[in-house]
Amino acid sequence: MRAALILLLAGLHGQAAAGVTVTVRLAAPDAIEASYELPAACSRLSFLKNGPSAARIRARWQAQDGCGAAGGGALARGPKACAALRFTVPATSDKVAGYPGSFPVGQALYAHMSNYAVGPECGKVAYRYAGPATIRTAGRSFDMSAPADADAPALLFATRQTGDIDYFDPALSEAAVAQIRSVAAGTTRYLRKAMPQADYHRPIIAAGLAEEPGGPNIGGSAGDILLLSLFNWPADPAPQYQRQMNKLVAHEVSHCFQLRDAVDGYPDARLIHEGGAEFLRWTASLRQGWLTPAQAAAELDDALADCMLGASRPEYSCGLAAYVYALAARQGAGTPHARLDRFYEQLRAGARPEFARAIECGEVSCTPRMLPAVLGGAARWGEALRETGLATPQPPRQAHVDAMMLQALTRLQQDDCAGGRSITPTPDRVLLDAMSKCRTLRQDAAVVRVEGLPVFGGAEALPAVVAACTARQEVKLGLEDGTTLAMPCKTPYQPMKQVNAADIRKVMTALGL
């Protein structure tokens, strides 16, 4: 995507003599307007970002003047003759795959141009950005309008002037703002020292509160604008939520020391990128004191257990575990961060080093042991960890039991909904979203009990689910409204009997922490 944007945007800072002109402007505090001026003969124009996520984003676009439509894959003229196709893009905090198109950040809107960029079928494409106040992009703040920049395709449209290049939602507390600034600065200092060859450019921070179903949660996007979203955030967050905030900030800052586009061609590109940021975040947090060794061990154990359970987002959980254990068991000299620094230096030079060999072997001749065992779907974690002595088998902790319960409920929904899933866990319930293809789940449900037992926090509920499925081929779900829903069950869930617990002192010593 970045390469295509470079081709389209580079050198197009002036007026387009012919072809297509795309104008993206802040139309209202809660909406962006996207305008496409097309040649008269142009009836259809492809979007660079397409697919289901793009279709979901553009389904909210509201066509003005009846001139055309914007779909998941293309822009199309209607029967009415118009010089430009204009669309109102309402702000939404709904999370989708990839960069969001119009995400609210307090009294500002974040917009990533990948959602608006079009192909060259109708001629040269020029981009214009406008707003009633400041536009932040490319590390700078512009007044009223901003130049197109292929290397900085994210913009923050503000509704009022501020003197700070970073933007913080006015609803954020002073303590939250101070914490975000502190963690961002601390992560940057640590990684600039640990990875001196990194091509780091300071991002613009855009942090705000947002809402979504469920309890407190975090979300973010990296790039020239660091989008930090705190969902359903409490006014006085407990320590575990403060750690979540630290995790969000340190993870997104860590991305600034990587090369996302350069690894896109690797088979495990998502794991390389997100897992790498998790490793950098985890090590920085240990060194800066934001995580104690015990907390870091728990995070690592939970990530590995989640990975072995078939994580819904394996690039994060499997990625963290893969990086930590592979670099702790690395062969040859040099620090873990130097290995990563060298890997990205080779990518910048146009080389394509083998990932497992670059991480585990560095500059020496060796046979990688850890990563081949856990990448590519093999996931032979037990075998790989036994050879390192860095972790030992243990009975599952409550957090792992709760994760297995969530997985068991997810499978129930998938069986009932022809493979579909839409599930949100909270501390004491699980929200199941109904879908048209569901047979039993015809309405959204908030599950608080299973087989008469609390859904989370106990040791007996999961065995009860397995027993009910085995005996009756159904599981009774107790809902928040007091009713019971009997969900059919095809195959009993098989809980994991053991997990691997890190010897955190050995791990830290091996990593030089």
XYZ file of C-alpha atoms in Angstrom:
513
model
C 0.000 0.000 0.000
C 2.766 2.478 0.899
C 4.548 1.831 -2.407
C 1.352 2.538 -4.347
C 0.774 5.736 -2.388
C 4.311 6.884 -3.166
C 3.677 6.451 -6.880
C 0.448 8.413 -6.639
C 1.382 11.199 -4.279
C 5.047 11.954 -4.958
C 5.446 15.286 -6.683
C 1.740 16.104 -6.695
C 1.796 19.128 -4.419
C 0.380 21.520 -7.025
C -2.743 21.624 -9.118
C -3.404 18.672 -11.403
C -3.464 19.822 -15.020
C -5.564 16.799 -15.953
C -6.716 13.577 -14.426
C -8.191 13.134 -10.960
C -8.168 15.474 -7.985
C -8.995 14.063 -4.553
C -9.822 16.556 -1.801
C -10.122 15.385 1.781
C -11.280 18.024 4.232
C -12.799 18.363 7.671
C -16.449 19.199 6.915
C -17.727 19.203 10.519
C -16.390 18.304 13.954
C -17.711 14.776 13.418
C -17.308 14.256 9.668
C -14.848 14.359 6.789
C -15.749 15.163 3.214
C -14.037 13.269 0.393
C -14.383 14.792 -3.061
C -13.288 13.154 -6.316
C -13.035 15.404 -9.391
C -13.000 13.062 -12.379
C -12.570 13.541 -16.133
C -15.911 13.425 -17.949
C -15.094 10.080 -19.557
C -14.173 8.435 -16.236
C -17.095 6.331 -14.994
C -15.290 3.982 -12.595
C -12.113 4.266 -10.540
C -10.535 1.622 -8.311
C -9.652 2.166 -4.668
C -6.168 1.042 -3.653
C -7.520 -0.340 -0.385
C -10.166 -2.949 -1.094
C -11.687 -6.090 0.372
C -14.103 -6.735 3.268
C -12.575 -4.187 5.669
C -12.629 -1.476 3.004
C -16.244 -2.328 2.162
C -17.160 -2.030 5.832
C -15.479 1.367 6.063
C -17.069 2.790 2.908
C -20.519 1.415 3.703
C -20.818 4.431 6.021
C -19.901 6.964 3.342
C -22.890 9.130 2.448
C -23.045 10.202 -1.204
C -23.896 13.847 -1.805
C -25.933 15.142 -4.767
C -26.708 11.627 -6.016
C -23.610 11.627 -8.213
C -22.106 8.225 -7.489
C -21.256 5.460 -5.055
C -18.163 4.286 -3.168
C -17.830 0.535 -2.642
C -15.290 -1.812 -1.191
C -13.305 -1.923 -4.405
C -14.213 1.028 -6.608
C -15.703 4.479 -7.020
C -18.517 4.618 -9.610
C -20.438 7.453 -11.261
C -24.217 7.496 -11.141
C -26.528 8.491 -14.007
C -26.389 12.156 -12.961
C -23.686 14.263 -14.636
C -21.415 15.773 -11.967
C -17.962 17.331 -12.082
C -17.126 15.787 -8.716
C -18.322 12.870 -6.611
C -18.581 13.995 -3.001
C -19.065 11.896 0.107
C -19.624 12.673 3.769
C -17.579 10.304 5.928
C -18.969 10.234 9.497
C -16.567 9.773 12.371
C -16.631 6.311 13.913
C -14.611 4.541 16.583
C -15.533 1.126 15.202
C -12.290 -0.811 14.887
C -11.511 -2.444 11.538
C -8.492 -4.191 10.089
C -5.882 -1.724 8.905
C -5.762 2.010 9.362
C -9.088 3.752 10.113
C -10.576 6.326 7.772
C -12.267 8.791 10.154
C -11.491 8.027 13.779
C -12.527 10.537 16.488
C -9.787 11.741 18.828
C -11.493 14.161 21.199
C -12.084 17.357 19.215
C -10.096 16.101 16.225
C -10.392 13.434 13.529
C -7.695 10.988 12.430
C -7.795 10.001 8.757
C -5.498 7.615 6.922
C -5.273 8.282 3.203
C -5.065 4.589 2.309
C -8.851 4.600 2.673
C -9.290 7.393 0.104
C -6.487 6.690 -2.396
C -7.507 5.710 -5.937
C -5.835 4.082 -8.913
C -4.418 5.697 -12.072
C -7.001 4.423 -14.582
C -8.420 7.907 -15.224
C -5.127 9.773 -15.299
C -2.718 11.397 -12.899
C -4.021 11.711 -9.336
C -3.464 14.766 -7.132
C -4.423 15.040 -3.463
C -5.472 18.082 -1.447
C -6.073 18.310 2.298
C -8.033 21.124 3.924
C -9.572 22.038 7.264
C -10.949 24.964 9.218
C -8.047 24.861 11.683
C -4.803 22.898 11.880
C -3.845 19.748 10.008
C -1.064 17.670 11.531
C 0.949 15.408 9.246
C 4.565 14.647 8.317
C 5.757 15.733 11.753
C 4.392 19.274 11.314
C 1.280 21.325 11.919
C -0.226 23.198 8.969
C -2.810 25.971 8.987
C -5.971 25.365 6.902
C -4.306 23.143 4.263
C -1.485 20.613 4.055
C 0.634 19.225 1.209
C 0.317 15.639 0.088
C 3.190 13.508 1.367
C 3.559 9.873 0.326
C 5.730 9.130 3.358
C 3.134 10.540 5.766
C -0.294 9.370 4.591
C -2.021 9.948 7.942
C -3.572 13.255 8.961
C -5.089 14.674 12.101
C -7.747 17.328 11.467
C -8.226 19.560 14.500
C -11.224 21.815 15.103
C -9.211 24.320 17.083
C -5.663 25.672 17.197
C -3.216 24.366 19.791
C 0.435 25.141 20.314
C 1.526 21.534 20.853
C 2.453 19.343 17.886
C 0.996 16.380 19.797
C -2.765 16.229 20.356
C -4.481 15.026 23.510
C -8.235 14.715 23.932
C -9.339 17.442 26.391
C -11.303 14.728 28.209
C -8.070 12.940 29.142
C -6.899 13.608 32.685
C -3.629 15.411 33.316
C -2.304 12.202 34.855
C -3.137 10.199 31.701
C -1.457 12.767 29.439
C 1.631 12.804 31.646
C 1.758 8.996 31.641
C 1.493 8.814 27.843
C 4.239 11.405 27.393
C 6.493 9.667 29.915
C 6.133 6.182 28.423
C 6.572 7.465 24.857
C 9.738 9.347 25.826
C 11.133 6.464 27.891
C 10.535 3.898 25.161
C 12.152 6.168 22.589
C 15.246 6.784 24.726
C 15.710 3.083 25.426
C 15.292 1.922 21.833
C 17.411 4.692 20.297
C 20.262 3.525 22.482
C 19.589 -0.194 21.927
C 19.061 0.132 18.141
C 21.294 3.034 17.019
C 20.962 2.179 13.294
C 17.159 2.431 13.307
C 15.627 4.943 10.907
C 13.581 6.621 13.644
C 11.406 9.682 13.033
C 9.459 11.193 15.897
C 5.731 10.645 15.347
C 2.920 13.029 16.224
C 0.987 11.616 19.185
C -2.810 11.685 18.920
C -4.450 10.263 22.057
C -8.118 10.194 22.958
C -11.016 8.449 24.644
C -13.427 6.270 22.648
C -16.305 3.871 23.214
C -17.037 0.309 22.129
C -18.975 -2.658 23.560
C -17.364 -4.291 26.571
C -15.023 -3.038 29.257
C -11.865 -0.909 29.180
C -9.680 -1.689 26.191
C -6.912 -0.195 24.068
C -6.279 0.300 20.363
C -3.719 2.078 18.259
C -2.022 2.648 14.922
C 1.594 3.573 14.296
C 3.141 5.682 11.571
C 3.903 9.361 11.316
C 0.851 9.854 13.537
C 0.731 7.616 16.602
C -2.986 6.998 17.212
C -3.675 5.942 20.811
C -7.286 5.093 21.723
C -8.512 4.317 25.218
C -11.911 2.615 25.008
C -14.419 2.875 27.876
C -11.598 4.248 29.989
C -12.260 4.795 33.708
C -11.616 8.217 35.218
C -9.380 6.662 37.872
C -7.879 3.563 36.209
C -6.787 0.660 38.383
C -3.154 -0.514 38.135
C -3.962 -3.207 35.523
C -5.476 -0.564 33.233
C -2.508 1.734 33.723
C -0.307 -1.162 32.607
C -2.569 -1.551 29.570
C -1.972 2.097 28.714
C 1.780 1.630 29.088
C 1.553 -1.423 26.837
C -0.321 0.504 24.149
C 2.075 3.461 24.113
C 5.277 1.414 24.241
C 4.042 -0.988 21.539
C 3.082 1.741 19.089
C 6.303 3.694 19.703
C 8.256 0.467 19.100
C 6.798 0.281 15.597
C 8.688 3.505 14.812
C 11.934 1.487 15.009
C 10.800 -1.115 12.466
C 10.248 -1.305 8.707
C 6.706 -2.509 8.135
C 6.609 -2.460 4.352
C 10.008 -4.147 3.993
C 8.772 -7.372 5.637
C 5.455 -7.595 3.767
C 6.820 -10.289 1.449
C 7.800 -12.653 4.265
C 5.473 -15.623 4.942
C 5.140 -14.588 8.594
C 5.071 -10.837 7.909
C 2.399 -9.980 10.478
C 4.158 -11.950 13.215
C 7.528 -10.438 12.323
C 6.105 -6.921 12.552
C 3.663 -7.118 15.470
C 5.643 -9.712 17.396
C 8.753 -7.587 16.998
C 6.978 -4.543 18.405
C 5.730 -6.663 21.303
C 9.267 -7.819 22.038
C 10.623 -4.274 21.958
C 7.741 -3.087 24.137
C 8.232 -5.959 26.614
C 11.988 -5.439 26.986
C 11.670 -1.653 27.219
C 8.976 -2.027 29.889
C 11.194 -4.344 31.938
C 14.193 -2.031 31.722
C 12.150 1.096 32.464
C 10.399 -0.509 35.453
C 6.891 -0.404 33.985
C 6.794 -4.200 34.364
C 8.216 -6.170 37.266
C 9.910 -9.486 36.435
C 6.870 -11.321 37.811
C 4.496 -9.280 35.640
C 6.703 -9.780 32.591
C 6.733 -13.533 33.231
C 2.944 -13.594 33.513
C 2.617 -11.695 30.221
C 4.995 -14.103 28.509
C 3.247 -17.175 29.937
C -0.175 -15.853 28.941
C 1.045 -15.042 25.433
C 2.468 -18.523 24.962
C -0.670 -20.186 26.354
C -2.852 -18.045 24.084
C -0.680 -19.018 21.142
C -0.905 -22.726 21.943
C -4.678 -22.393 22.299
C -4.944 -21.082 18.747
C -4.894 -17.329 19.325
C -7.304 -15.166 17.341
C -4.460 -12.662 16.877
C -1.377 -14.905 16.776
C 0.894 -12.167 15.476
C 0.826 -10.604 18.965
C 0.815 -13.546 21.371
C 2.763 -16.047 19.276
C 4.985 -13.194 18.132
C 5.997 -12.117 21.631
C 6.738 -15.686 22.721
C 8.634 -16.485 19.517
C 10.857 -13.413 19.745
C 11.570 -13.740 23.475
C 12.494 -17.420 23.412
C 14.298 -17.318 20.052
C 16.463 -14.365 21.070
C 17.060 -15.787 24.557
C 18.316 -18.977 22.886
C 20.267 -17.146 20.160
C 23.632 -18.405 19.015
C 26.717 -16.241 18.566
C 27.625 -12.875 20.039
C 25.678 -9.639 20.180
C 22.625 -8.326 22.004
C 19.062 -9.208 20.962
C 18.424 -5.623 19.898
C 21.589 -5.597 17.816
C 20.222 -8.628 15.949
C 17.027 -6.742 15.150
C 18.949 -3.582 14.279
C 21.089 -5.552 11.824
C 18.042 -7.297 10.320
C 16.407 -3.952 9.512
C 19.704 -2.484 8.303
C 19.930 -5.317 5.760
C 16.350 -4.689 4.660
C 17.087 -0.991 4.143
C 20.021 -1.973 1.950
C 17.707 -4.024 -0.271
C 18.689 -7.456 1.032
C 16.213 -10.113 2.083
C 17.802 -12.046 4.959
C 16.196 -15.269 6.156
C 14.297 -14.189 9.269
C 14.969 -17.215 11.501
C 18.679 -17.244 10.656
C 19.034 -13.469 11.140
C 17.417 -13.634 14.590
C 18.917 -16.833 15.971
C 22.321 -16.898 14.272
C 23.290 -13.313 13.598
C 26.656 -13.248 11.846
C 27.677 -16.832 12.676
C 26.950 -19.991 10.710
C 24.335 -21.972 12.579
C 21.099 -23.877 12.225
C 18.087 -22.027 13.694
C 16.317 -24.165 16.299
C 13.501 -22.209 17.923
C 11.772 -20.257 15.132
C 11.516 -23.141 12.631
C 9.748 -25.125 15.351
C 7.097 -22.490 16.037
C 6.580 -20.627 12.740
C 4.669 -21.694 9.672
C 1.918 -23.364 11.703
C 4.146 -26.082 13.198
C 3.927 -24.714 16.756
C 6.112 -27.425 18.310
C 6.505 -25.324 21.422
C 6.983 -28.142 23.924
C 9.810 -29.697 21.942
C 11.532 -26.368 21.341
C 11.300 -25.175 24.948
C 12.576 -28.436 26.414
C 15.809 -27.937 24.507
C 16.359 -24.432 25.901
C 15.525 -25.011 29.585
C 13.986 -21.522 29.655
C 10.478 -22.730 30.615
C 8.900 -25.681 32.390
C 5.446 -27.320 32.151
C 2.918 -26.209 34.773
C -0.835 -26.648 35.388
C -2.937 -23.879 33.794
C -3.533 -20.765 35.889
C -6.973 -19.152 36.172
C -6.177 -16.729 33.387
C -5.516 -19.684 31.099
C -8.731 -21.434 32.188
C -10.679 -18.254 31.410
C -8.986 -18.053 27.996
C -10.022 -21.636 27.299
C -13.599 -20.835 28.348
C -13.656 -17.972 25.863
C -12.343 -20.300 23.185
C -14.993 -22.909 24.024
C -17.767 -20.299 23.732
C -16.275 -19.039 20.478
C -16.478 -22.546 19.037
C -20.100 -22.838 20.164
C -20.924 -19.648 18.291
C -19.019 -20.752 15.208
C -20.875 -24.089 15.170
C -24.212 -22.289 15.443
C -23.386 -19.495 12.995
C -21.877 -21.378 10.041
C -18.345 -20.508 11.090
C -19.085 -16.865 11.890
C -17.873 -15.294 15.120
C -18.398 -12.002 16.866
C -17.569 -12.254 20.551
C -16.435 -9.712 23.148
C -15.180 -10.730 26.611
C -15.549 -8.479 29.665
C -14.340 -9.220 33.208
C -17.565 -11.047 34.192
C -19.470 -11.824 30.994
C -19.126 -12.644 27.321
C -21.034 -10.696 24.675
C -22.180 -12.807 21.714
C -23.389 -10.913 18.656
C -26.200 -12.489 16.653
C -25.705 -12.902 12.911
C -28.138 -13.710 10.112
C -26.597 -17.157 9.585
C -26.985 -18.208 13.251
C -29.597 -20.903 13.905
C -30.019 -20.591 17.701
C -28.354 -17.265 18.512
C -31.028 -15.021 16.997
C -30.472 -12.056 19.341
C -27.369 -10.533 20.919
C -26.628 -12.256 24.216
C -24.640 -11.344 27.338
C -23.500 -14.630 28.870
C -22.849 -14.509 32.618
C -23.160 -18.220 33.498
C -22.542 -21.567 31.802
C -24.251 -24.681 33.095
C -25.277 -22.658 36.170
C -21.724 -21.554 37.028
C -20.036 -18.136 36.617
C -18.490 -17.923 33.173
C -15.108 -16.702 34.451
C -13.091 -17.000 37.649
C -13.710 -20.622 38.657
C -12.292 -24.080 38.041
C -15.569 -25.985 37.531
C -17.304 -24.148 34.690
C -15.068 -25.367 31.852
C -15.318 -29.073 32.813
C -19.099 -28.575 33.064
C -19.190 -27.258 29.494
C -17.212 -30.278 28.265
C -19.451 -32.701 30.185
C -22.682 -31.084 28.930
C -21.503 -31.191 25.336
C -20.498 -34.839 25.707
C -23.719 -35.949 27.402
C -26.407 -33.742 25.806
C -24.773 -32.171 22.718
C -25.807 -28.777 24.065
C -24.582 -26.218 26.592
C -26.883 -24.048 28.690
C -25.875 -20.388 28.722
C -27.233 -18.170 31.494
C -27.880 -14.692 30.157
C -27.727 -11.327 31.886
C -31.506 -10.870 31.558
C -32.143 -14.057 33.574
C -33.056 -16.291 30.642
C -31.275 -19.423 29.496
C -30.117 -20.201 25.971
C -29.419 -23.841 25.035
C -26.644 -23.777 22.435
C -26.067 -26.925 20.363
C -22.591 -28.430 20.662
C -21.091 -30.716 18.019
C -17.683 -31.614 19.419
C -16.619 -31.376 23.084
C -13.900 -28.801 23.712
C -10.533 -30.291 24.702
C -8.896 -28.153 27.419
C -5.135 -27.868 27.505
C -3.711 -29.881 30.415
C -0.407 -28.038 30.789
C 1.107 -24.656 29.996
C 4.740 -23.533 29.976
C 5.970 -21.192 32.696
C 9.021 -19.062 31.975
C 12.038 -19.141 34.248
C 12.096 -15.367 34.093
C 15.516 -14.968 35.671
C 17.060 -17.286 33.081
C 15.192 -15.504 30.307
C 16.244 -12.039 31.487
C 19.867 -13.107 31.888
C 19.906 -14.633 28.417
C 18.461 -11.417 26.968
C 20.904 -9.200 28.867
C 18.132 -7.593 30.896
